[in-house]
PDB file of C-alpha atoms in Angstrom:
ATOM      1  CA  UNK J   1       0.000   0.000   0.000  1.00  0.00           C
ATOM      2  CA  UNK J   2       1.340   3.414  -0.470  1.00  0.00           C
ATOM      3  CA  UNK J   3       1.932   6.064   1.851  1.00  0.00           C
ATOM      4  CA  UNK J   4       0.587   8.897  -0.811  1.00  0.00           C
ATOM      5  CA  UNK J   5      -2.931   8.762  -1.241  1.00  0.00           C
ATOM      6  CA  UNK J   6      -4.613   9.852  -4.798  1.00  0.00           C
ATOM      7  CA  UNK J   7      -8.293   9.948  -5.863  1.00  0.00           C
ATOM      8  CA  UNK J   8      -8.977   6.656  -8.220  1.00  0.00           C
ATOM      9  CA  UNK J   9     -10.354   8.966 -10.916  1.00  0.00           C
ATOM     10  CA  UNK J  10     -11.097  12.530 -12.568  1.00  0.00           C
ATOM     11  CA  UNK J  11     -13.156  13.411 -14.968  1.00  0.00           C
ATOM     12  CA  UNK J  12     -14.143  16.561 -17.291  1.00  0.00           C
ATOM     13  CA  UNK J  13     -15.186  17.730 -20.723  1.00  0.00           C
ATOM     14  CA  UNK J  14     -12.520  19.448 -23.304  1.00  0.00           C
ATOM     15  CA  UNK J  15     -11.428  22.326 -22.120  1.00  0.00           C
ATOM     16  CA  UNK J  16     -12.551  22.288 -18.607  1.00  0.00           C
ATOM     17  CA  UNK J  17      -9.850  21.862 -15.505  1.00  0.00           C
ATOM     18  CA  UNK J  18      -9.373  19.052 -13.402  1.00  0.00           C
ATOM     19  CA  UNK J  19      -7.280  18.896 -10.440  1.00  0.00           C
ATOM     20  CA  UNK J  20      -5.645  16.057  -8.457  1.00  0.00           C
ATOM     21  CA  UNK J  21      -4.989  15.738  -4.650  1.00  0.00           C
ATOM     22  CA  UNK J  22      -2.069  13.733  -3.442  1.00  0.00           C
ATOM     23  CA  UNK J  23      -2.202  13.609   0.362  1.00  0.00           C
ATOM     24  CA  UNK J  24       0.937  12.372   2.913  1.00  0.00           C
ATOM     25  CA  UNK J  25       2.431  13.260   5.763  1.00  0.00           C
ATOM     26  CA  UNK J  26       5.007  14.798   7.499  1.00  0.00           C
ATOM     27  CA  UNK J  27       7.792  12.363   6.460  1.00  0.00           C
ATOM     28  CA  UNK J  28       6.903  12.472   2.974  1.00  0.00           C
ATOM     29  CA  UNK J  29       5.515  15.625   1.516  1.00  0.00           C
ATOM     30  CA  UNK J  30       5.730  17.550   4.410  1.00  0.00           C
ATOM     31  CA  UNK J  31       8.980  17.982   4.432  1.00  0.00           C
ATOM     32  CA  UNK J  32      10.146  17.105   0.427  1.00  0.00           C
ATOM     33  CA  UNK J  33       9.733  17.985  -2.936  1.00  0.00           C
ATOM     34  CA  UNK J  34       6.858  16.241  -4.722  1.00  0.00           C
ATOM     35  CA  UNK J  35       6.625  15.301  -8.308  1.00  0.00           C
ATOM     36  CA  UNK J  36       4.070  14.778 -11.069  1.00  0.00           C
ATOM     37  CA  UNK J  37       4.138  11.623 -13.546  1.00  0.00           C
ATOM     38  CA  UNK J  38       1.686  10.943 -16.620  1.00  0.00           C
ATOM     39  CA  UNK J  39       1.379   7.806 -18.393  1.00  0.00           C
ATOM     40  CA  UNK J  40      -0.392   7.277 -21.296  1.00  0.00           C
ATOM     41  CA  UNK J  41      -2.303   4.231 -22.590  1.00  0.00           C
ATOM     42  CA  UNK J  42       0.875   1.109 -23.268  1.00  0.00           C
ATOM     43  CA  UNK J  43       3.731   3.355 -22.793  1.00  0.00           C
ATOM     44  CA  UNK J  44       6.098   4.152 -19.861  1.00  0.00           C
ATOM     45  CA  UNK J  45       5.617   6.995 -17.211  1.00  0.00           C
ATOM     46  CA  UNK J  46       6.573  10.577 -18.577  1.00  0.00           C
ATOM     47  CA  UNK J  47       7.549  13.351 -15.940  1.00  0.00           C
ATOM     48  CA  UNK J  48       5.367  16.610 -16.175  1.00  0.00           C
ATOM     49  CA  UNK J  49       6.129  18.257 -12.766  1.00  0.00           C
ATOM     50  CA  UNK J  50       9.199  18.117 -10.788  1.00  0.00           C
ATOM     51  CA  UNK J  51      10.337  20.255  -7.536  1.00  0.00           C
ATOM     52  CA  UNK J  52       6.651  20.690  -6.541  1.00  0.00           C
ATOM     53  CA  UNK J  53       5.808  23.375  -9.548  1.00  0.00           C
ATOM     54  CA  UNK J  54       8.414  23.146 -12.355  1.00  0.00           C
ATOM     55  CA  UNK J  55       7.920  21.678 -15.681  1.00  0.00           C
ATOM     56  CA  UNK J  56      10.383  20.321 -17.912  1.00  0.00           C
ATOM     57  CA  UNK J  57      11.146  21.514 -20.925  1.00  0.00           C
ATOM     58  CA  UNK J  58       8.510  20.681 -23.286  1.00  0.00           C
ATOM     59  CA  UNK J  59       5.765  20.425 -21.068  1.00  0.00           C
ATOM     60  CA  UNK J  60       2.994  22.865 -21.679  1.00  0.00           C
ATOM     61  CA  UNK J  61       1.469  24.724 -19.315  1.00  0.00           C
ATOM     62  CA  UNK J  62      -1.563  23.972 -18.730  1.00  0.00           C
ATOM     63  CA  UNK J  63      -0.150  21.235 -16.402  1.00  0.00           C
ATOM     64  CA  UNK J  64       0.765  22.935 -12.800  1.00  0.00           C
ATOM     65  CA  UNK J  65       1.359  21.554  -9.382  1.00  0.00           C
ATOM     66  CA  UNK J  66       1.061  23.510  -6.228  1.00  0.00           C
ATOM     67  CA  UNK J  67       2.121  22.024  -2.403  1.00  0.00           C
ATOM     68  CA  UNK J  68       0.405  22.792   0.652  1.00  0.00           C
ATOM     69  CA  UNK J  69       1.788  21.387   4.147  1.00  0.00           C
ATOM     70  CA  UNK J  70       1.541  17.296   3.475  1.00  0.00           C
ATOM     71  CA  UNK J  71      -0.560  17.567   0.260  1.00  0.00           C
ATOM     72  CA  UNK J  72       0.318  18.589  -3.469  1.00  0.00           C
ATOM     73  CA  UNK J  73      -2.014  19.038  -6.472  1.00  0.00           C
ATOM     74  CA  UNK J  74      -1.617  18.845  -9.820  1.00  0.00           C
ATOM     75  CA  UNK J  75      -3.590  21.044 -11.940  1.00  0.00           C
ATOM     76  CA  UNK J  76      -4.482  20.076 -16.168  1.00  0.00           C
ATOM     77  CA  UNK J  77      -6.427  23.415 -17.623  1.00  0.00           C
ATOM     78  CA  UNK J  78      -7.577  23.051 -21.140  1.00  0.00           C
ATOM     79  CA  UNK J  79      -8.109  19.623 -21.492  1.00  0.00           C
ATOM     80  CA  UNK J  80      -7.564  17.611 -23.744  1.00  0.00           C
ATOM     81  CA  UNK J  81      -8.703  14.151 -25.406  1.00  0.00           C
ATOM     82  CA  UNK J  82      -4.504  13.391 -25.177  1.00  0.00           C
ATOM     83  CA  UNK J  83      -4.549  14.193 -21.695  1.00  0.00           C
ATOM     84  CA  UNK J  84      -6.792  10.960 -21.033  1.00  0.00           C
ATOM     85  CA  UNK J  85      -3.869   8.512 -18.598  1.00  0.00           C
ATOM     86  CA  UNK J  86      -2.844   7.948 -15.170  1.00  0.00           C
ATOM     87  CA  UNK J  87      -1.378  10.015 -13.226  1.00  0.00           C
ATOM     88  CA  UNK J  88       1.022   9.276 -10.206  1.00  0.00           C
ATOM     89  CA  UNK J  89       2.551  12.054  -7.445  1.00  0.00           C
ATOM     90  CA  UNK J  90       5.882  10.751  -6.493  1.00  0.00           C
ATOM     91  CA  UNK J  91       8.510  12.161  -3.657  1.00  0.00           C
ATOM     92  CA  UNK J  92      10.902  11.167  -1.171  1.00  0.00           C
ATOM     93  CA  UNK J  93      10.152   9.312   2.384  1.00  0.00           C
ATOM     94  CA  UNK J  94      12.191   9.263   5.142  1.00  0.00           C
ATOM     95  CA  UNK J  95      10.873   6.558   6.528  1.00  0.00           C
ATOM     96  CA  UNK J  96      11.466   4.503   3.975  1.00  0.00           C
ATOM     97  CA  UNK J  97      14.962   2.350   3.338  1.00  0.00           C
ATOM     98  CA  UNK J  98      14.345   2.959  -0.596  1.00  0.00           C
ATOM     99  CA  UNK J  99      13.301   6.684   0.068  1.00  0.00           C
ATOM    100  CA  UNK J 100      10.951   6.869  -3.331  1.00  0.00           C
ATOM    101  CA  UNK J 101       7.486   6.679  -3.251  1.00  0.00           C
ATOM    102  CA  UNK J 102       4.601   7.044  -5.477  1.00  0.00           C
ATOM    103  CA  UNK J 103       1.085   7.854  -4.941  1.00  0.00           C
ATOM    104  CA  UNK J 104      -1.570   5.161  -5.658  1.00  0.00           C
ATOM    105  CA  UNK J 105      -2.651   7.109  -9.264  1.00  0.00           C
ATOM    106  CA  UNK J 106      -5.577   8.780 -10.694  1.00  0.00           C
ATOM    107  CA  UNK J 107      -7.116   7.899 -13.866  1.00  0.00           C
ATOM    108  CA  UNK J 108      -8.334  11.265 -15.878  1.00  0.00           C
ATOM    109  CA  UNK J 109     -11.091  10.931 -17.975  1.00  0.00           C
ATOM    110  CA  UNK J 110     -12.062  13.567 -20.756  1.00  0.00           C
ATOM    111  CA  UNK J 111     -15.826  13.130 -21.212  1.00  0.00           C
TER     112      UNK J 111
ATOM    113  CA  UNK N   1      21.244  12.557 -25.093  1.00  0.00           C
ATOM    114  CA  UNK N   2      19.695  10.620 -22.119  1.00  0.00           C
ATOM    115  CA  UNK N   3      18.663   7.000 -22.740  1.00  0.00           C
ATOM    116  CA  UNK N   4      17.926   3.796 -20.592  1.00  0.00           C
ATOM    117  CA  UNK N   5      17.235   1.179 -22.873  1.00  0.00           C
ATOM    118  CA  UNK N   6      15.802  -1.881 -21.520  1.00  0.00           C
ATOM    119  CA  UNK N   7      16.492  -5.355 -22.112  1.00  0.00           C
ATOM    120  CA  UNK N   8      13.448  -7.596 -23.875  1.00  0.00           C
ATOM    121  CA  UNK N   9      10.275  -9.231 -23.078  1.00  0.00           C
ATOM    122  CA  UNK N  10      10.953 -12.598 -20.959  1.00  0.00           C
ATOM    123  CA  UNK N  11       8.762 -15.484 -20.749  1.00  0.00           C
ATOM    124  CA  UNK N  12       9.470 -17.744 -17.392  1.00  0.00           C
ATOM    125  CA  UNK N  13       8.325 -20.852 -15.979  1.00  0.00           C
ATOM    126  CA  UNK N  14       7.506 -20.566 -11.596  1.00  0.00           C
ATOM    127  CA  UNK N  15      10.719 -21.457 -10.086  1.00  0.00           C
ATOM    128  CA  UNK N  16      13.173 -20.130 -13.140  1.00  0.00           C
ATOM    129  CA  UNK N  17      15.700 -17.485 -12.650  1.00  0.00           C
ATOM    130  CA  UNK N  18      15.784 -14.266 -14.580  1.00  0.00           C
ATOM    131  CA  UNK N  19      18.354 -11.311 -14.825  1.00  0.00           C
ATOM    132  CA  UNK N  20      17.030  -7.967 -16.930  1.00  0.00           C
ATOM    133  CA  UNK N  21      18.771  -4.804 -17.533  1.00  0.00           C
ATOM    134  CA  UNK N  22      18.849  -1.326 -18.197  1.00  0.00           C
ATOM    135  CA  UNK N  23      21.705   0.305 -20.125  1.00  0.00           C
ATOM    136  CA  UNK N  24      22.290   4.043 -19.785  1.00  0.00           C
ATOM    137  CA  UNK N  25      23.730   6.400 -22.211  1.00  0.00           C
ATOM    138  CA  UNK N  26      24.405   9.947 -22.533  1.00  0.00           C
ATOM    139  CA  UNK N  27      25.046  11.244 -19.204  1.00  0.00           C
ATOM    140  CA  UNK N  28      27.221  10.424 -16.731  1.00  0.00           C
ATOM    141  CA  UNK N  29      25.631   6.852 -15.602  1.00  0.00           C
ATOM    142  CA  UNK N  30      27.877   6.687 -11.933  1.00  0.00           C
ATOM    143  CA  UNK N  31      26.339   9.995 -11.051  1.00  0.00           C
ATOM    144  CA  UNK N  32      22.722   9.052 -10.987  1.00  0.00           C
ATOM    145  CA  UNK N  33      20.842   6.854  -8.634  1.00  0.00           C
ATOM    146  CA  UNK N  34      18.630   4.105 -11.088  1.00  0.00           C
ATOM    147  CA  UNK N  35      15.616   2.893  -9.609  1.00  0.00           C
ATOM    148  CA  UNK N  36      13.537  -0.303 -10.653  1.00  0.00           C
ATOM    149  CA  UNK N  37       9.641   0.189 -10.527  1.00  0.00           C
ATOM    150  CA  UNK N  38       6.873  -2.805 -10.993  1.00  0.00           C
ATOM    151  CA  UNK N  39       3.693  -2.331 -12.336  1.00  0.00           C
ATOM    152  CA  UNK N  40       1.590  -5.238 -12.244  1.00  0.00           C
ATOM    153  CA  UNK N  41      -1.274  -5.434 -14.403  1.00  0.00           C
ATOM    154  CA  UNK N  42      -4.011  -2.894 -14.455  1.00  0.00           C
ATOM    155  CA  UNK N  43      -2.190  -1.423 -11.224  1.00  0.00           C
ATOM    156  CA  UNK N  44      -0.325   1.651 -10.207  1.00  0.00           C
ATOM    157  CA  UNK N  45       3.563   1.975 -10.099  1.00  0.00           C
ATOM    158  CA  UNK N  46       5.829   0.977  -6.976  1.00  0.00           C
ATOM    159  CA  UNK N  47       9.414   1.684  -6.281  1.00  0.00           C
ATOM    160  CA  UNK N  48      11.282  -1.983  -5.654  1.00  0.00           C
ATOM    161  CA  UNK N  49      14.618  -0.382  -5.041  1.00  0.00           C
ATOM    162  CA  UNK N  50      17.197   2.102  -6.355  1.00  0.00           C
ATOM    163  CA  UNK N  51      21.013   1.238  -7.099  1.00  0.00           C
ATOM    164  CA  UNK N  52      24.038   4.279  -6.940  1.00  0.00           C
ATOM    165  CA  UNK N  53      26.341   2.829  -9.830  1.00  0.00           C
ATOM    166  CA  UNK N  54      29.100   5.147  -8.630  1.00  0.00           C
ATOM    167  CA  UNK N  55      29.828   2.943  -5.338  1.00  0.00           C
ATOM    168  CA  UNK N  56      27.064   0.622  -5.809  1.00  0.00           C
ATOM    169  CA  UNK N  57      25.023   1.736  -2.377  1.00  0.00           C
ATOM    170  CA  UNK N  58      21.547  -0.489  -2.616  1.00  0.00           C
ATOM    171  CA  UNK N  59      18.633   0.036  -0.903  1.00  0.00           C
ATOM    172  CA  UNK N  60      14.949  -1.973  -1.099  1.00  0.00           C
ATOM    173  CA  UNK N  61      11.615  -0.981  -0.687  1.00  0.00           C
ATOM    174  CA  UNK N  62      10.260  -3.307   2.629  1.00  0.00           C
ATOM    175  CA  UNK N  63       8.343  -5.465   0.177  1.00  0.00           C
ATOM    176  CA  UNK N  64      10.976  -6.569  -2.017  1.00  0.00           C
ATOM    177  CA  UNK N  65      13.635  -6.957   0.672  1.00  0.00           C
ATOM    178  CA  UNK N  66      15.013 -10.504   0.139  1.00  0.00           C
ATOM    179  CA  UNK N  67      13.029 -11.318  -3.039  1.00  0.00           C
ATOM    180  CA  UNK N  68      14.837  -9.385  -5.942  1.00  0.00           C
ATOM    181  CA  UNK N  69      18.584  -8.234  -6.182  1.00  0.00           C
ATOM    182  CA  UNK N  70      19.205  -5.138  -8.035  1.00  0.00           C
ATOM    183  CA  UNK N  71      22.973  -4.909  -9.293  1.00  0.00           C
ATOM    184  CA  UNK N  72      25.500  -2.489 -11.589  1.00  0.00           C
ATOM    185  CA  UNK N  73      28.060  -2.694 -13.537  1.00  0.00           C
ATOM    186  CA  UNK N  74      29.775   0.819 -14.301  1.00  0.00           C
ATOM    187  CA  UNK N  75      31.888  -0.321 -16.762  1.00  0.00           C
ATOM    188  CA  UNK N  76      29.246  -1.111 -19.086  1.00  0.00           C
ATOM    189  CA  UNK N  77      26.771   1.305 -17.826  1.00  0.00           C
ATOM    190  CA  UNK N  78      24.503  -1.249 -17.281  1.00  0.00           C
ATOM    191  CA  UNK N  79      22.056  -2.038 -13.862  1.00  0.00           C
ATOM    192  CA  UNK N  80      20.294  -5.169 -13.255  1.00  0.00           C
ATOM    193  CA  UNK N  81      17.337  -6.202 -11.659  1.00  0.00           C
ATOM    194  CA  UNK N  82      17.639 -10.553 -11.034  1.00  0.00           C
ATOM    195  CA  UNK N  83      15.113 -13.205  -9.702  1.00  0.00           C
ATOM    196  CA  UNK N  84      16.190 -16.522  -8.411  1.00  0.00           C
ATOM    197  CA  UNK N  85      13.030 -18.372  -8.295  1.00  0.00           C
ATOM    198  CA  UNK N  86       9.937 -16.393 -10.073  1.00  0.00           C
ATOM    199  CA  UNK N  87       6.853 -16.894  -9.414  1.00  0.00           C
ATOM    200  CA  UNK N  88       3.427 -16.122 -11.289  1.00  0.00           C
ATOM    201  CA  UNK N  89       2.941 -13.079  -8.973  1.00  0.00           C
ATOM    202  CA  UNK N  90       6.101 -11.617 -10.582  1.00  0.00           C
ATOM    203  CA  UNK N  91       4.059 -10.612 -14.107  1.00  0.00           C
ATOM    204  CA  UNK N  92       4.084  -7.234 -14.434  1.00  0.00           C
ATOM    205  CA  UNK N  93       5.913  -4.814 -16.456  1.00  0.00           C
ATOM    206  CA  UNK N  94       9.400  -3.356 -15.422  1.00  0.00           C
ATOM    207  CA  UNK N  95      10.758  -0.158 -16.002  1.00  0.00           C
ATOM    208  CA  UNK N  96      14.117   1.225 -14.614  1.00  0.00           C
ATOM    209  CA  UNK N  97      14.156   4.551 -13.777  1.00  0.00           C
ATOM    210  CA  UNK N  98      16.857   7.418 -13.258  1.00  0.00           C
ATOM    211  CA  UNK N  99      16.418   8.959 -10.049  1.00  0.00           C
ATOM    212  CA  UNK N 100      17.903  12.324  -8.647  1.00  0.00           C
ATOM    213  CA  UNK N 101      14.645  13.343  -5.986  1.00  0.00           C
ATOM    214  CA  UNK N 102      12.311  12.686  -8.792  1.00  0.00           C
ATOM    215  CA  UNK N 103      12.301  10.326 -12.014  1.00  0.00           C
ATOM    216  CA  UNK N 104      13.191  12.647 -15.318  1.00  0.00           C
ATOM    217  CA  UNK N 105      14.582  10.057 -17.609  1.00  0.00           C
ATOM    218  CA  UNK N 106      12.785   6.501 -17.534  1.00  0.00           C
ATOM    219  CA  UNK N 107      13.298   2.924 -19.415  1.00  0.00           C
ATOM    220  CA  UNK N 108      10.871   1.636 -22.377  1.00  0.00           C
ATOM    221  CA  UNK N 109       9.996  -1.389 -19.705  1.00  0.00           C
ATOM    222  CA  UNK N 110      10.532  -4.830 -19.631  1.00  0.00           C
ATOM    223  CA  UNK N 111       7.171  -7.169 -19.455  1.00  0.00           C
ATOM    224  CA  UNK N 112       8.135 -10.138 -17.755  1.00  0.00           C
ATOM    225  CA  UNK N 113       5.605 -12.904 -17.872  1.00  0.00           C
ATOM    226  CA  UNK N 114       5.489 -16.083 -15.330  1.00  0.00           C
ATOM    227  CA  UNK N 115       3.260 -18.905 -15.964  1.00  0.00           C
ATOM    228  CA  UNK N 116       3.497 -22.425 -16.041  1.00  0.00           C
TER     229      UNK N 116
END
């Protein structure tokens, strides 16, 4: 079971915004950076938010992440039907002998 | 520019052994920490452990302690992940995974399939 609890699933019509919670704790995103994943359909995770708001080069933005305290959200504005995947916060746990962790991922639906 | 290319689909009978890898090109590959995730089928993504191929420091996620051994070899650039007896609850794809405090450059996964 993970420590980083997401909603199963999202879901909006083109164009709208969703948003998804990832919720922790102290030893987790309290007290680290959390990250943003996106995988599509058959192909392999693809990072979209890194150091709680940045984007990587080539990631639009209508994609944002905020953090507040021992939760982070990622934000998709605009949406698209591409933007249908899973989605997965990830971040670093102290309590943990491996450190990494992922949230338990959100499917996003476009209506 | 960045790569991880993984080795190919395997096919296993419970009880086999298996060794896949992950080759890394373009950067620096004893500077980065490589990770190996699992992600079973129609399930999310979990970190099995992570590997530092500059002095080969290992550490294992609690629930695959004891039941994979993740490995490097610098001079090739090359980290393993190795099973000594699979069993069927091993199917699931795996993807390798460079790691600084988040993933940015991953593997094209490696679907591993146990069945008698």
């Amino acid at each position: 079971q993970s420590v980083l609890t997401q909603p199963p699933s999202v879901s909006a019509a083109p164009g709208q915004k969703v948003t998804i919670s990832c919720s922790g704790s102290s030893s987790n995103i309290g007290n680290n950076y959390v990250s943003w994943y996106q995988q599509l359909p058959g192909t392999a995770p693809k990072l979209l938010i890194y150091d709680n708001n940045k984007r990587p080069s080539g990631i639009p933005d209508r994609f944002s992440g905020s953090k507040s305290g021992t939760s982070a959200t990622l934000g998709i504005t605009g949406l698209q039907t591409g933007d249908e995947a899973d989605y997965y916060c990830g971040t670093w746990d102290s309590s943990l002998s491996a450190g990494r962790v992922f949230g338990t991922g959100t499917k996003v639906t476009v209506l | 520019e960045v790569q991880l290319v993984q080795s190919g689909a395997e096919v296993k009978k419970p009880g086999e052994s298996l060794k896949i890898s992950c080759k890394g090109s373009g950067y620096s590959f004893t500077s980065y920490w490589i990770g190996w995730v699992r992600q079973m089928p129609g399930k999310g993504l979990e970190w099995m452990g992570i590997i530092y191929p500059g002095d080969s420091d290992t550490r294992y996620s609690p629930s695959f302690q004891g039941q994979v051994t993740i490995s490097a070899d610098k001079s090739i650039s090359t980290a393993y992940l190795q099973w000594s007896s699979l069993k069927a609850s091993d199917t699931a794809m795996y993807y390798c995974a460079r790691s600084s405090g988040y993933v940015d450059y991953w593997g094209q996964g490696t679907l591993v399939t146990v069945s008698s």
